[in-house]
PDB file of C-alpha atoms in Angstrom:
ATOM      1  CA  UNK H 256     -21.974 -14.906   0.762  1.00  0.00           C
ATOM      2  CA  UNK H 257     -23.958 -17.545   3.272  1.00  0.00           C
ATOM      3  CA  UNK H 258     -21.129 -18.298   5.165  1.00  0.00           C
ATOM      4  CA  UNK H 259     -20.053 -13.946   4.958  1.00  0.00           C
ATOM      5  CA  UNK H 260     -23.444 -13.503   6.930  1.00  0.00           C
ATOM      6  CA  UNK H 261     -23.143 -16.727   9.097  1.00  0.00           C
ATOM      7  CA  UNK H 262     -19.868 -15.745  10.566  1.00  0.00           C
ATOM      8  CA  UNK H 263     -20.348 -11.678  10.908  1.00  0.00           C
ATOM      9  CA  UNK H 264     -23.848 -12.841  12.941  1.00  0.00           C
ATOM     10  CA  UNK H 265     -21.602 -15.524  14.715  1.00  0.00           C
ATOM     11  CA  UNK H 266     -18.811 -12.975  16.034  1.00  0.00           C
ATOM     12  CA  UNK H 267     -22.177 -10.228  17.050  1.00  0.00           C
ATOM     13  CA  UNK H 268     -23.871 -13.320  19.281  1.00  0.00           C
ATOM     14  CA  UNK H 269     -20.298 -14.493  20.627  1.00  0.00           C
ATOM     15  CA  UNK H 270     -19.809 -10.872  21.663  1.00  0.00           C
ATOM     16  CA  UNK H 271     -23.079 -10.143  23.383  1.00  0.00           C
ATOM     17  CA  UNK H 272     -23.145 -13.560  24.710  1.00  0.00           C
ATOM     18  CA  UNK H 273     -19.703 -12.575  26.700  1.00  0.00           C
ATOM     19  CA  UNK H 274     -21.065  -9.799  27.553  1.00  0.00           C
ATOM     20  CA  UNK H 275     -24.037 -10.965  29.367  1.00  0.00           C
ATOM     21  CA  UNK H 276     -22.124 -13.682  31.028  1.00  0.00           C
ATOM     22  CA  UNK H 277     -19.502 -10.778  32.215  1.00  0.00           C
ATOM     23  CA  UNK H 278     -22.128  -8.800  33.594  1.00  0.00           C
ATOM     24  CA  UNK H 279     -24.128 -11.687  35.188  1.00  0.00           C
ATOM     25  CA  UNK H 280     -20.760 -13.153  36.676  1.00  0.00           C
ATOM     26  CA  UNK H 281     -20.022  -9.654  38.188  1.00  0.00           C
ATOM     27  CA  UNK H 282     -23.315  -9.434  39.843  1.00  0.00           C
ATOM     28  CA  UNK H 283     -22.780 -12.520  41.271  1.00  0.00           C
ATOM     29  CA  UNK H 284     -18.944 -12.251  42.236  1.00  0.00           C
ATOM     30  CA  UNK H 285     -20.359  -8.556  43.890  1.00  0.00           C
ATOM     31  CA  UNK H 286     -23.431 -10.099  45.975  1.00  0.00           C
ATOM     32  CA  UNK H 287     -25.906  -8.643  43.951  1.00  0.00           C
ATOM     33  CA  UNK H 288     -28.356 -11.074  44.347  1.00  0.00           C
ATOM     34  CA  UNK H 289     -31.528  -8.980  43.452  1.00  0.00           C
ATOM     35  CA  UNK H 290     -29.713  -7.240  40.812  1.00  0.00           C
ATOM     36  CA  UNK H 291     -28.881 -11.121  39.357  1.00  0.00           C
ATOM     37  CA  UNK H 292     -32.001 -12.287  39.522  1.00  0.00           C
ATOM     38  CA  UNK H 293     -33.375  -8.769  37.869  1.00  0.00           C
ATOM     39  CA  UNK H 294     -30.946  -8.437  35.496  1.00  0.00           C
ATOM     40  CA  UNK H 295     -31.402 -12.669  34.158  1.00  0.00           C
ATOM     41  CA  UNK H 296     -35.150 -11.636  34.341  1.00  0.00           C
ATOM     42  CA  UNK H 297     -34.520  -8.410  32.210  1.00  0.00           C
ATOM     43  CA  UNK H 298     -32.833 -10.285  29.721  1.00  0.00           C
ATOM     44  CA  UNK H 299     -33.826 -13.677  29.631  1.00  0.00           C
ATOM     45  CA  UNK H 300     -35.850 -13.820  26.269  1.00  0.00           C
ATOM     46  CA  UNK H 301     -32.676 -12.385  24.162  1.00  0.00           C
ATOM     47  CA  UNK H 302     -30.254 -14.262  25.730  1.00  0.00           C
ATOM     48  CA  UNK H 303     -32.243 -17.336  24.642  1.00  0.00           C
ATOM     49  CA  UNK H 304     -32.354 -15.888  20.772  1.00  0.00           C
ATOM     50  CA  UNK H 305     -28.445 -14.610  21.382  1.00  0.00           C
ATOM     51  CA  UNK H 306     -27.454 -18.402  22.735  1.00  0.00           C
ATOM     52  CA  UNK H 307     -29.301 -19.944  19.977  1.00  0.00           C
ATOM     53  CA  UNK H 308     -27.961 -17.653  17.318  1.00  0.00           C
ATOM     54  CA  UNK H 309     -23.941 -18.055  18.855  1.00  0.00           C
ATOM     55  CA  UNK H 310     -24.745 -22.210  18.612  1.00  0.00           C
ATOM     56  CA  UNK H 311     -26.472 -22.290  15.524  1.00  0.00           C
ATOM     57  CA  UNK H 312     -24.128 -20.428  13.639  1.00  0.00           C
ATOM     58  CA  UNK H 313     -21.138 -22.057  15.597  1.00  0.00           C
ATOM     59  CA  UNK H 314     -22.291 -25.356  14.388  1.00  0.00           C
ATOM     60  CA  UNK H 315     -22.700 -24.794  10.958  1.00  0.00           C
ATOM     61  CA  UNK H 316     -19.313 -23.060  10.528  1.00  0.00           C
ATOM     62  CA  UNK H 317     -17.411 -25.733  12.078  1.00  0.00           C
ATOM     63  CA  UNK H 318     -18.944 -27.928   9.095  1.00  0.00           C
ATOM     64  CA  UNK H 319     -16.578 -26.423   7.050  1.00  0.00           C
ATOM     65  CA  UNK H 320     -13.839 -25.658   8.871  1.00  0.00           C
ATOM     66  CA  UNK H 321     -10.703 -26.611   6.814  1.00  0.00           C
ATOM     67  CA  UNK H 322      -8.175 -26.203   9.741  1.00  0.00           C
ATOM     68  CA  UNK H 323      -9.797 -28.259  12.359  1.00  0.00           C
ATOM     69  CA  UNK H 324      -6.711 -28.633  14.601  1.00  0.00           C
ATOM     70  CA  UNK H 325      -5.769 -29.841  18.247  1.00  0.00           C
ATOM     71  CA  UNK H 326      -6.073 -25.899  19.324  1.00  0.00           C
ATOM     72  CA  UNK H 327      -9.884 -25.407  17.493  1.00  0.00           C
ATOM     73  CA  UNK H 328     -11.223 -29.063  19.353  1.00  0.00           C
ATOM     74  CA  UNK H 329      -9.616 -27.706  22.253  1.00  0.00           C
ATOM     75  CA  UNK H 330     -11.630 -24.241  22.380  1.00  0.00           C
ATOM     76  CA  UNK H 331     -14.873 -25.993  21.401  1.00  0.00           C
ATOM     77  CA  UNK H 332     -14.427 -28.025  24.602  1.00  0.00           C
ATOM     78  CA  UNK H 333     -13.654 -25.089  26.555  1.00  0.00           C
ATOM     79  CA  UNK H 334     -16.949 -23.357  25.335  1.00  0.00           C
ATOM     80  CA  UNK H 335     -19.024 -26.371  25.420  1.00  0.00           C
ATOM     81  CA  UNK H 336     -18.158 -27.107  29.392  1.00  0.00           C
ATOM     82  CA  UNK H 337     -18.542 -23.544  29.519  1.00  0.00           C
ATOM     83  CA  UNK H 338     -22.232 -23.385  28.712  1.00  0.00           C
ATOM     84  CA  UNK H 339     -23.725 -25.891  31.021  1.00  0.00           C
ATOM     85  CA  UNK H 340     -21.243 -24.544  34.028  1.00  0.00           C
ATOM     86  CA  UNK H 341     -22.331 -21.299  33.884  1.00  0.00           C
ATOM     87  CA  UNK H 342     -26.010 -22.246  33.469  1.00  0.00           C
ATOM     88  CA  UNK H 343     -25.750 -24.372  36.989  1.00  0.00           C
ATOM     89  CA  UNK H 344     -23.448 -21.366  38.295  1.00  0.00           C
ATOM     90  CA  UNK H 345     -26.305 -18.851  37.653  1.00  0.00           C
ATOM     91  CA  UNK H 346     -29.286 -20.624  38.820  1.00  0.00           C
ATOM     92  CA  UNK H 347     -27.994 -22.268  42.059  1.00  0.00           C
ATOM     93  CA  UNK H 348     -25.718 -18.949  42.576  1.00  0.00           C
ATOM     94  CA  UNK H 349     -22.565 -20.747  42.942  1.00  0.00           C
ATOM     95  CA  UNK H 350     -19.343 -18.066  42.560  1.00  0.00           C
ATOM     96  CA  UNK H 351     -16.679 -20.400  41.868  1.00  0.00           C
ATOM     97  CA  UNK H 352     -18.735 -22.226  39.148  1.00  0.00           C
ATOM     98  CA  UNK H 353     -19.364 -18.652  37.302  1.00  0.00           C
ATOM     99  CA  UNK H 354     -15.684 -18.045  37.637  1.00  0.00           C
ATOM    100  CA  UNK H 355     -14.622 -21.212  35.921  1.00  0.00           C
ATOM    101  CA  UNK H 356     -17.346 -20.345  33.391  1.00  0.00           C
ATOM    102  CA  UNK H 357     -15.616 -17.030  32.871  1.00  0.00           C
ATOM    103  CA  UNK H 358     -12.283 -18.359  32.608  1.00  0.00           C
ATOM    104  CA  UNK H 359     -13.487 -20.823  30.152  1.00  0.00           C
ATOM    105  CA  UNK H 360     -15.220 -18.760  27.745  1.00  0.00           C
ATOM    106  CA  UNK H 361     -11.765 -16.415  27.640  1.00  0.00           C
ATOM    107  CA  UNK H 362      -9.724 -19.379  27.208  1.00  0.00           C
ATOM    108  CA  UNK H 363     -11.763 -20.327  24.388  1.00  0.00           C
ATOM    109  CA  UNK H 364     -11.368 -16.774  23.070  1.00  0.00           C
ATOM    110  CA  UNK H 365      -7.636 -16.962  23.427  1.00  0.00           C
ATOM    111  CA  UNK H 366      -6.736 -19.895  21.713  1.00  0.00           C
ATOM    112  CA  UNK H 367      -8.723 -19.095  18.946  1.00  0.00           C
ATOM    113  CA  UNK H 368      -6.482 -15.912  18.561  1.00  0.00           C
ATOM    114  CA  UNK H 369      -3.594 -18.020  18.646  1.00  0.00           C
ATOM    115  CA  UNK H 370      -5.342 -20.975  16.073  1.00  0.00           C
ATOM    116  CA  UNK H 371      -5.412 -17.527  13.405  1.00  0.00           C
ATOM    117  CA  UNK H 372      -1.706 -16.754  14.505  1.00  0.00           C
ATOM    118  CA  UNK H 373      -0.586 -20.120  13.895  1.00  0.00           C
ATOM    119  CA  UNK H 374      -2.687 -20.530  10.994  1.00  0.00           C
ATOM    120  CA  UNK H 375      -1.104 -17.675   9.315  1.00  0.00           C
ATOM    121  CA  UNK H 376       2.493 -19.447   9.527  1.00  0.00           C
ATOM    122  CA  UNK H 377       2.740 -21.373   6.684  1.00  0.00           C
ATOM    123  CA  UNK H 378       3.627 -19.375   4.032  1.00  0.00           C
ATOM    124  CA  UNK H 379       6.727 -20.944   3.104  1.00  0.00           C
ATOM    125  CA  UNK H 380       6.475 -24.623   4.222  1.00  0.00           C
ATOM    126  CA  UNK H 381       7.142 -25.832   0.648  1.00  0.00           C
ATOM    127  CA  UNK H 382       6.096 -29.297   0.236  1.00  0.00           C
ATOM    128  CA  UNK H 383       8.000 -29.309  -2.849  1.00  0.00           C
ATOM    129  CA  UNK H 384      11.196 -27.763  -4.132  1.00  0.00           C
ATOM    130  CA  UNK H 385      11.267 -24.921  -5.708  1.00  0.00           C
ATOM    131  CA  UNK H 386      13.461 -22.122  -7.433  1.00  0.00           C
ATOM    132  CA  UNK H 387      12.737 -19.075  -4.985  1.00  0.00           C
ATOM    133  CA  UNK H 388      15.730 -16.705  -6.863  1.00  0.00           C
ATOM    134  CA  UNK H 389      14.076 -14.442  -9.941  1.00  0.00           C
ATOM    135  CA  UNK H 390      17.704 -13.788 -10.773  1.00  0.00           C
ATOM    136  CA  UNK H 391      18.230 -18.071 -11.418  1.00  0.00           C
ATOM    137  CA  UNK H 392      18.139 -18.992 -15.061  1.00  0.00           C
ATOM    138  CA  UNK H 393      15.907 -21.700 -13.970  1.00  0.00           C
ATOM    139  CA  UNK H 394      13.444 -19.265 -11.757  1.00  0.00           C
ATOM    140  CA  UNK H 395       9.910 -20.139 -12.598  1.00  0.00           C
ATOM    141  CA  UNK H 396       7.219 -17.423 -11.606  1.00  0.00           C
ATOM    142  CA  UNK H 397       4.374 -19.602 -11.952  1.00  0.00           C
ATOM    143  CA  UNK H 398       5.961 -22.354  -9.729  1.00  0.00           C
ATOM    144  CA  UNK H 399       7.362 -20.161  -7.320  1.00  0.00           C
ATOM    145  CA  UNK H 400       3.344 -18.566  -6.651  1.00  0.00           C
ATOM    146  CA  UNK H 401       2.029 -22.526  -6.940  1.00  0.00           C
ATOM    147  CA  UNK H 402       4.814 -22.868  -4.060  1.00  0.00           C
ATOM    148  CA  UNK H 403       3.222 -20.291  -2.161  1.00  0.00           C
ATOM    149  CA  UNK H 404      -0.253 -20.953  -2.772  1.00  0.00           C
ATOM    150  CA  UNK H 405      -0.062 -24.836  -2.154  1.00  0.00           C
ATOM    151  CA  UNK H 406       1.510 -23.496   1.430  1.00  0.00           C
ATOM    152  CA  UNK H 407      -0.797 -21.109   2.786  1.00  0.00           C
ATOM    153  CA  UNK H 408      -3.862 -20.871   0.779  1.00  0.00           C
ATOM    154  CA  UNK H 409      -5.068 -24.271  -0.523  1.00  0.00           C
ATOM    155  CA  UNK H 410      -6.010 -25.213   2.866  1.00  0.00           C
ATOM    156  CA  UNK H 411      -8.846 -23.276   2.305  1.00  0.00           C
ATOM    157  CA  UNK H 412      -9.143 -22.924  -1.412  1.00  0.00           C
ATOM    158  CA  UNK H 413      -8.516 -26.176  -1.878  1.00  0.00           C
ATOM    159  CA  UNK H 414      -5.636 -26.664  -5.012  1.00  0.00           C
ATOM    160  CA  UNK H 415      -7.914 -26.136  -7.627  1.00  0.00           C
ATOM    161  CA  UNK H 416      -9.277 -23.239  -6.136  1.00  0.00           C
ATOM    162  CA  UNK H 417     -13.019 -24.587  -5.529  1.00  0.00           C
ATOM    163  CA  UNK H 418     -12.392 -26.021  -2.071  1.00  0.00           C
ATOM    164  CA  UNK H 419     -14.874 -23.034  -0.341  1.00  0.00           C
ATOM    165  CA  UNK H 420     -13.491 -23.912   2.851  1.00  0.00           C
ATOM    166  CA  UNK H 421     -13.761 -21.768   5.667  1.00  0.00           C
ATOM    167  CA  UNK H 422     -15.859 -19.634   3.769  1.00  0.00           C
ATOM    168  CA  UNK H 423     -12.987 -19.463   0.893  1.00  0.00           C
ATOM    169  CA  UNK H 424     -13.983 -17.890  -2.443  1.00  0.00           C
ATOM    170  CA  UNK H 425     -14.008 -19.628  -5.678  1.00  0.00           C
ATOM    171  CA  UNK H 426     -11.052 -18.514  -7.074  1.00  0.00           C
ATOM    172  CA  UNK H 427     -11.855 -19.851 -10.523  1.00  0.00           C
ATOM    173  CA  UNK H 428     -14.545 -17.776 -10.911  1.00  0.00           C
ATOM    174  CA  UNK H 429     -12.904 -14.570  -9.394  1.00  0.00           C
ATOM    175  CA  UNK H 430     -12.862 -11.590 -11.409  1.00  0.00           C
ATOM    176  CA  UNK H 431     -10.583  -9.316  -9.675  1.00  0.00           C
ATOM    177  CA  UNK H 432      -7.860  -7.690 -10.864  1.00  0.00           C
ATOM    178  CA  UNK H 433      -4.032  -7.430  -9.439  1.00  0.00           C
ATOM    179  CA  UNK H 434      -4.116  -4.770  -6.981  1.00  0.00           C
ATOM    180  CA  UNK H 435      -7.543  -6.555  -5.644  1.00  0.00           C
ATOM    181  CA  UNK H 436      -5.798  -9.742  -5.242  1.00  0.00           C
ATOM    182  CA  UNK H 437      -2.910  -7.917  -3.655  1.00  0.00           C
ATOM    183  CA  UNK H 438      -5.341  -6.026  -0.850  1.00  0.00           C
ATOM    184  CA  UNK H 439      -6.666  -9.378   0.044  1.00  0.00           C
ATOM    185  CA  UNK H 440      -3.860 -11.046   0.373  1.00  0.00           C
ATOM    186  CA  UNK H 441      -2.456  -8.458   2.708  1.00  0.00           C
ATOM    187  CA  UNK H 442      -5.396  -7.363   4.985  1.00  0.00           C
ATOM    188  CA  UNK H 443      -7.616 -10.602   5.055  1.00  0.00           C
ATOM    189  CA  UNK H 444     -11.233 -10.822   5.341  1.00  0.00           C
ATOM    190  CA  UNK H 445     -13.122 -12.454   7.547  1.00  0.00           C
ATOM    191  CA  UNK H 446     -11.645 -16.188   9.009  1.00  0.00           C
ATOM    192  CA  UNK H 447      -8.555 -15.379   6.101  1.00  0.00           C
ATOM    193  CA  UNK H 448      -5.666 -14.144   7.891  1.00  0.00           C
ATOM    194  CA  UNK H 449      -3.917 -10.769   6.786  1.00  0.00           C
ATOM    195  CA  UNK H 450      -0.511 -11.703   5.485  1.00  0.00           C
ATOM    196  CA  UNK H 451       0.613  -7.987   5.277  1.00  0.00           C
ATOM    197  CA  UNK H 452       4.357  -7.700   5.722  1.00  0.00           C
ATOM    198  CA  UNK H 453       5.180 -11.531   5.382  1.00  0.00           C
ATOM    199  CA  UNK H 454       5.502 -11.694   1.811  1.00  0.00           C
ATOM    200  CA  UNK H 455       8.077 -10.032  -0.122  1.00  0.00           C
ATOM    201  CA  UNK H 456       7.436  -7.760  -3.505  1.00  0.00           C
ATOM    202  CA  UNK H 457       8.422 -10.792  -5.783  1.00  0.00           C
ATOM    203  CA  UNK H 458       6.822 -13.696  -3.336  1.00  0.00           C
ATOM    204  CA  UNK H 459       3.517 -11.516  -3.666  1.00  0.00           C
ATOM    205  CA  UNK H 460       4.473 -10.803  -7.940  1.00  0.00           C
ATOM    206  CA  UNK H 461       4.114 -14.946  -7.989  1.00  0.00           C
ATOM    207  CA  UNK H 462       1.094 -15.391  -5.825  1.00  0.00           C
ATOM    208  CA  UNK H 463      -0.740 -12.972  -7.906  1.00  0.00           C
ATOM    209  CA  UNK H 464       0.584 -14.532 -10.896  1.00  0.00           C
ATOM    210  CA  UNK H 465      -0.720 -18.012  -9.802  1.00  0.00           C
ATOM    211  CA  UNK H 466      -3.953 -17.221  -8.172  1.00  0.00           C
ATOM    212  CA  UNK H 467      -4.945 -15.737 -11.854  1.00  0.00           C
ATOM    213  CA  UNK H 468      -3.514 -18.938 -13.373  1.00  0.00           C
ATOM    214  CA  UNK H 469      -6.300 -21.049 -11.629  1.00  0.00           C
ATOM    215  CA  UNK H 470      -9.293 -18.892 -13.712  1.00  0.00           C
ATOM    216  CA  UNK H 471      -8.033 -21.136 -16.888  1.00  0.00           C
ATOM    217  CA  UNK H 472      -8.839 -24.362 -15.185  1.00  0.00           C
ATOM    218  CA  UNK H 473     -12.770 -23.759 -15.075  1.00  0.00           C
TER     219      UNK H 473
END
């Protein structure tokens, strides 16, 4: 639930943070130097709670980030030279400095679209072997979903389930039923990717299967 709120107030301040560097980068691209120095005036206090909020939150998600890759140290440096450019850029009105800022602050954006893409792409990097075939004699349900789960979701989970990484339920103590499993599984929610169309009927029938399996462990 903490980490629910933390990152739904995270993406609000990221977006309005953008937003105010768009605008102020625009005035300052255009010329506007009275409208600049008016419009940083106008909106100097929440800016300051907005920047605070998009840090704070920032930093205590990334405590518990379970995927902390080359591409997610990569857009924290891109945001974090981004900050202190922009603030020189804006105060000593230097265009090219806003720019970079700019540019920064997207890249950041964009490789954190392709960190979820990537992070999504896992689903059947087995790190064991396993009987895939329902039709084999030897075709084990409850191994085939472990298969699954150990690829994709235990990352987060952890493979016990308790891992609460990433914000990552406890999935010992989940109570839902089938088709709930199934609708998360497929559309995602929040930093866990939707994995709607990659899974097959019987691939999902064993990741259902397992995921249930771990409430016995408690």
């Amino acid at each position: 639930m903490l980490f629910t709120a933390l990152y739904h107030t995270h993406k609000i301040s990221v977006t309005l943070f953008v937003a105010i560097y768009v605008i102020k980068t625009f005035l300052l691209l255009v010329g506007s130097k009275g409208g600049l120095q008016k419009f940083s005036k106008f909106i100097k206090v929440p800016e300051m709670i907005i920047s605070l909020l998009f840090l704070l939150t920032g930093g205590i998600m990334v405590m518990s980030v379970a995927n902390f890759g080359f591409l997610f140290v990569l857009k924290l440096i891109f945001v974090l030279s981004a900050i202190p450019v922009a603030i020189i850029a804006f105060k000593k009105e230097k265009k090219l400095m806003a720019f970079i800022s700019l540019l920064l602050l997207l890249g950041a954006y964009g490789l954190a679209e392709v960190h979820k893409i990537q992070f999504s792409k896992h689903y059947h990097d087995f790190k064991e072997e396993v009987i895939t075939n329902p039709d084999a004699s030897n075709y084990d349900l409850s191994l085939h979903g472990k298969a699954l789960y150990n690829a994709q979701c235990a990352v987060c989970h952890g493979e016990d389930g308790t891992a609460g990484l990433s914000g990552a339920k406890n999935l010992q103590k989940s109570q839902m039923n089938n088709e709930q499993i199934l609708d998360i599984i497929n559309k995602g929610k929040n930093t866990m990717p939707k994995m709607e169309g990659k899974y097959n009927e019987q691939e999902l029938k064993a990741l259902v299967q397992y995921v249930k399996e771990l409430r016995i462990r408690e």
